[in-house]
Every structure is written in structure tokens, then in C-alpha cells.
CSV table of C-alpha atoms in Angstrom, one decimal:
chain,number,residue,atom,x,y,z
M,486,MET,CA,-21.2,-4.9,0.1
M,487,TRP,CA,-18.3,-5.1,-1.7
M,488,LEU,CA,-17.5,-1.0,-2.6
M,489,ASN,CA,-18.2,-1.3,1.3
M,490,PHE,CA,-15.3,-3.5,2.0
M,491,LEU,CA,-13.0,-1.9,-1.0
M,492,LEU,CA,-13.4,1.8,0.6
M,493,ALA,CA,-12.1,-0.2,3.8
M,494,ASN,CA,-9.0,-1.3,2.1
M,495,SER,CA,-7.9,1.4,-0.3
M,496,ALA,CA,-8.0,4.4,2.4
M,497,LEU,CA,-6.1,1.8,5.1
M,498,SER,CA,-3.8,0.6,2.0
M,499,GLN,CA,-3.1,4.8,0.8
M,500,CYS,CA,-2.8,5.3,4.6
M,501,ALA,CA,-0.3,3.0,5.1
M,502,ILE,CA,1.9,3.5,2.1
M,503,TYR,CA,1.9,7.3,3.0
M,504,VAL,CA,3.3,6.3,6.4
M,505,ILE,CA,5.7,4.0,5.1
M,506,ARG,CA,7.0,6.3,2.4
M,507,PRO,CA,8.2,9.7,4.2
M,508,ALA,CA,9.5,7.4,7.1
M,509,ILE,CA,11.4,5.1,4.5
M,510,SER,CA,13.4,8.9,3.9
M,511,TYR,CA,14.0,9.8,7.1
M,512,ARG,CA,15.5,6.1,7.8
M,513,THR,CA,17.6,6.0,4.3
M,514,LEU,CA,18.8,9.5,6.1
M,515,GLU,CA,19.6,7.9,9.9
M,516,LEU,CA,21.5,5.2,8.0
M,517,HIS,CA,23.5,8.3,7.0
M,518,GLY,CA,22.7,7.8,3.7
M,519,SER,CA,23.4,10.5,1.0
M,520,ILE,CA,21.4,13.2,-1.1
M,521,PHE,CA,22.0,10.7,-4.0
M,522,GLN,CA,21.3,7.7,-2.3
M,523,LEU,CA,17.9,9.2,-0.8
M,524,GLY,CA,17.0,9.6,-4.6
M,525,LEU,CA,17.5,6.8,-6.0
M,526,ILE,CA,15.8,4.8,-2.9
M,527,GLY,CA,12.6,7.4,-3.9
M,528,ALA,CA,13.4,7.0,-7.3
M,529,SER,CA,13.0,2.7,-6.9
M,530,TYR,CA,9.7,3.1,-5.8
M,531,ALA,CA,8.4,3.9,-9.2
M,532,LEU,CA,10.9,2.3,-11.5
M,533,LEU,CA,9.6,-1.3,-11.5
M,534,PRO,CA,5.9,-0.5,-11.4
M,535,VAL,CA,7.0,1.4,-14.6
M,536,LEU,CA,8.4,-1.4,-16.1
M,537,VAL,CA,5.3,-4.3,-15.5
M,538,ALA,CA,1.8,-1.9,-15.4
M,539,ILE,CA,0.8,-3.2,-18.3
M,540,SER,CA,1.9,-7.0,-17.7
M,541,PHE,CA,0.4,-6.7,-14.2
M,542,GLY,CA,-3.2,-5.4,-15.8
M,543,ARG,CA,-3.7,-8.3,-17.6
M,544,LEU,CA,-2.7,-10.3,-15.1
M,545,ALA,CA,-5.3,-9.5,-12.7
M,546,THR,CA,-7.6,-10.6,-15.3
M,547,ARG,CA,-6.6,-14.2,-14.8
M,548,VAL,CA,-5.7,-13.6,-11.7
M,549,GLY,CA,-8.5,-12.1,-10.1
M,550,GLU,CA,-9.1,-8.9,-9.1
M,551,GLY,CA,-10.0,-9.7,-5.2
M,552,LYS,CA,-6.3,-12.1,-5.0
M,553,PHE,CA,-4.9,-8.9,-6.5
M,554,LEU,CA,-6.1,-6.6,-3.5
M,555,VAL,CA,-5.0,-9.4,-1.2
M,556,ILE,CA,-1.5,-9.4,-2.4
M,557,GLY,CA,-1.1,-6.2,-2.6
M,558,THR,CA,-1.9,-5.0,1.1
M,559,LEU,CA,0.0,-8.2,1.5
M,560,GLY,CA,2.8,-6.4,0.4
M,561,ILE,CA,2.4,-3.5,1.7
M,562,THR,CA,1.9,-5.3,5.4
M,563,THR,CA,5.3,-7.3,4.8
M,564,VAL,CA,7.4,-4.5,3.3
M,565,GLY,CA,6.5,-2.1,6.2
M,566,ILE,CA,7.2,-4.2,9.0
M,567,LEU,CA,10.6,-5.5,7.5
M,568,LEU,CA,12.0,-1.7,7.1
M,569,GLY,CA,10.9,-1.5,10.0
M,570,PHE,CA,13.8,-3.9,11.3
M,571,VAL,CA,16.5,-3.0,8.1
M,572,HIS,CA,20.1,-1.6,8.5
M,573,SER,CA,20.8,-1.7,5.2
M,574,LEU,CA,20.5,1.3,2.3
M,575,LEU,CA,20.2,-1.9,-0.5
M,576,LEU,CA,17.6,-3.1,1.3
M,577,ILE,CA,15.5,-0.6,1.9
M,578,GLY,CA,16.0,0.4,-2.1
M,579,ILE,CA,14.7,-2.9,-3.0
M,580,LEU,CA,11.5,-2.7,-0.3
M,581,SER,CA,11.2,0.8,-1.6
M,582,ALA,CA,11.0,-1.3,-5.2
M,583,LEU,CA,8.1,-3.9,-3.2
M,584,ALA,CA,6.5,-1.0,-1.7
M,585,GLY,CA,5.2,0.4,-4.9
M,586,MET,CA,4.9,-2.7,-6.8
M,587,SER,CA,2.6,-3.7,-3.9
M,588,HIS,CA,1.0,0.0,-3.9
M,589,LEU,CA,0.5,-1.2,-8.0
M,590,VAL,CA,-1.2,-4.3,-7.4
M,591,CYS,CA,-3.7,-2.7,-4.4
M,592,MET,CA,-4.7,0.5,-7.1
M,593,ILE,CA,-4.8,-2.4,-10.3
M,594,GLY,CA,-7.1,-4.5,-8.3
M,595,GLY,CA,-9.4,-2.0,-7.0
M,596,GLN,CA,-9.9,-0.1,-10.1
M,597,SER,CA,-10.2,-3.8,-11.1
M,598,MET,CA,-13.4,-4.4,-8.9
M,599,VAL,CA,-15.1,-1.1,-9.3
M,600,ALA,CA,-15.0,-1.6,-13.2
M,601,ILE,CA,-15.7,-5.2,-13.6
M,602,GLU,CA,-18.7,-5.4,-10.5
M,603,SER,CA,-20.0,-1.6,-10.5
M,604,GLU,CA,-23.6,-1.9,-12.2
M,605,SER,CA,-23.5,0.7,-15.2
M,606,SER,CA,-25.4,3.2,-13.6
M,607,ALA,CA,-23.6,3.7,-10.7
M,608,TYR,CA,-20.1,3.2,-12.3
M,609,ALA,CA,-18.9,6.6,-12.3
M,610,LYS,CA,-20.7,7.0,-8.8
M,611,ASN,CA,-18.4,4.1,-7.1
M,612,PHE,CA,-15.1,5.2,-8.7
M,613,GLY,CA,-15.9,8.7,-7.2
M,614,TYR,CA,-16.1,7.0,-3.4
M,615,TYR,CA,-13.2,4.6,-4.6
M,616,THR,CA,-11.1,8.0,-5.3
M,617,PHE,CA,-12.1,9.4,-2.5
M,618,SER,CA,-11.1,6.6,0.0
M,619,ALA,CA,-8.3,6.9,-2.2
M,620,SER,CA,-7.5,10.9,-0.7
M,621,LEU,CA,-9.1,10.1,2.6
M,622,GLY,CA,-6.1,7.3,3.1
M,623,GLN,CA,-3.6,10.0,1.0
M,624,THR,CA,-4.6,12.3,4.1
M,625,ILE,CA,-4.8,10.6,7.4
M,626,GLY,CA,-1.1,8.8,6.3
M,627,PRO,CA,1.5,11.7,6.3
M,628,ALA,CA,-0.3,13.0,9.5
M,629,LEU,CA,-0.1,9.7,11.2
M,630,ALA,CA,3.8,9.7,10.2
M,631,GLY,CA,4.4,13.1,11.4
M,632,LEU,CA,2.8,12.0,14.6
M,633,PHE,CA,4.5,8.6,14.7
M,634,LEU,CA,8.0,10.0,13.4
M,635,SER,CA,7.7,12.8,16.4
M,636,ALA,CA,7.4,10.5,19.3
M,637,SER,CA,10.1,10.3,21.7
M,638,PHE,CA,7.9,8.4,24.2
M,639,PHE,CA,9.7,5.1,22.3
M,640,ALA,CA,11.8,2.9,23.2
M,641,PHE,CA,11.7,1.6,20.3
M,642,GLN,CA,13.2,4.3,17.3
M,643,PRO,CA,10.4,6.6,16.0
M,644,THR,CA,11.4,6.1,12.8
M,645,ARG,CA,11.7,2.5,13.1
M,646,MET,CA,8.1,2.2,15.1
M,647,THR,CA,6.4,4.7,12.2
M,648,LEU,CA,7.3,1.8,9.6
M,649,ILE,CA,6.2,-0.8,11.7
M,650,VAL,CA,2.8,1.2,12.2
M,651,GLY,CA,2.2,1.6,8.6
M,652,GLY,CA,2.7,-2.3,8.0
M,653,LEU,CA,0.2,-2.7,11.0
M,654,VAL,CA,-2.0,-0.3,9.3
M,655,ALA,CA,-1.8,-2.0,5.7
M,656,LEU,CA,-2.8,-5.4,7.8
M,657,LEU,CA,-6.0,-4.1,9.4
M,658,GLY,CA,-6.4,-3.1,5.5
M,659,LEU,CA,-6.1,-6.8,5.0
M,660,LEU,CA,-9.5,-8.0,6.6
M,661,PRO,CA,-11.3,-6.1,3.8
M,662,ALA,CA,-9.1,-7.8,1.0
M,663,LEU,CA,-9.5,-10.6,2.1
M,664,ARG,CA,-13.8,-10.7,2.5
M,665,ILE,CA,-13.6,-8.4,-1.1
M,666,SER,CA,-11.6,-11.8,-2.7
M,667,ASN,CA,-14.1,-13.9,-1.4
M,668,ILE,CA,-17.1,-12.5,-3.0
M,669,ALA,CA,-15.0,-11.9,-5.4
M,670,SER,CA,-14.5,-15.8,-6.4
M,671,LYS,CA,-18.0,-16.8,-5.6
M,672,THR,CA,-19.5,-14.3,-8.2
M,673,THR,CA,-17.1,-15.9,-11.0
M,674,SER,CA,-17.6,-19.9,-9.8
């Protein structure tokens, strides 16, 4: 049962990130960011995760993989929605870094969940399903982003609406993450 919730969370959180990331670039250009600033904002997504990845792996063990999924998914939700209302390149860079951190937290939580909850005979199969669900989200996300970025029927700017949609997709992923967190906390107590 936990695996189905994990796969839903993985597909939705990956979809959300892959909606948000290209829209960040478009939003940066809309705010007249230079190519250099675009590169810095793109790099900010990965900079913090690179610096904290090892320590976050240890932290997930103490906090719990289910809670890590909730925190990461909530972070993606919050960042996506906030990005839809930001008018500052500095804030876009900061939120891009937080999106990268939230994505890392989701991935650590999900991978830890598979490693801890899988029976040894299903370990490789469950990791395969988990990888498939992430790839599915990564496939749907850019297509969804393209659909919303090209939409002219919004009174709201399409780029800003796309960022908010990314946050709302992550919000859908919060539901299975909360369920996983409840399951994980019951098995550890």
C-alpha cells in the first residue's frame, strides 16, 4: 500500500518541478534578466543541494522518510505558488534554490522509503517502479509547462500562471505524502 502512495507522490512532485523549472527561466527573462543572471538563477537550483546532500541523508534517518516527503512536497508547493507572485530576480534566485532543496528532500525521502520499507525480494522491483514514476512526472511536467506557457486565455500572465500550476500539482502530491507519513510513523512505533 505504501508503494502506491509513494509512486503517486513521486510522479506528482517530479511533474511539479519540471513545470516550475522552465517557467523560472521564462519569468527571469520577462523581468529582463540578463543571460548571466539566468545562468546564476539556474545554478542556484543545484548549489544548496550539493552543499547539504550528505547531511540531509543523515537527517532523513532521524526525522523519518515519510516526514521528509511531506516537507519536500510542501516546499515545492510553496515555492511554485510564491514564484507566481514574485517580481524580483533576487527572490527568484532564492526561491529557485529552495525549489532545489525541496526536490532533494523529496528524493531522499522517497529513496529512503523504498530502501527501508521494501522486502529484500522486492527491493529492485520497487526501485524500478519508483524510478518509472519519477520519469513519468519528468515527462508530463515539461508538456504541461508548455501547454500553460503558450496559453493566451489567462487574464493572468501565462508564465506566472504556469508557476502557480506547478505549485498546485505539488499540492496534489502532498496528499499521498501525508498518507505515507502516517503509514511510516505507525510502522516505526
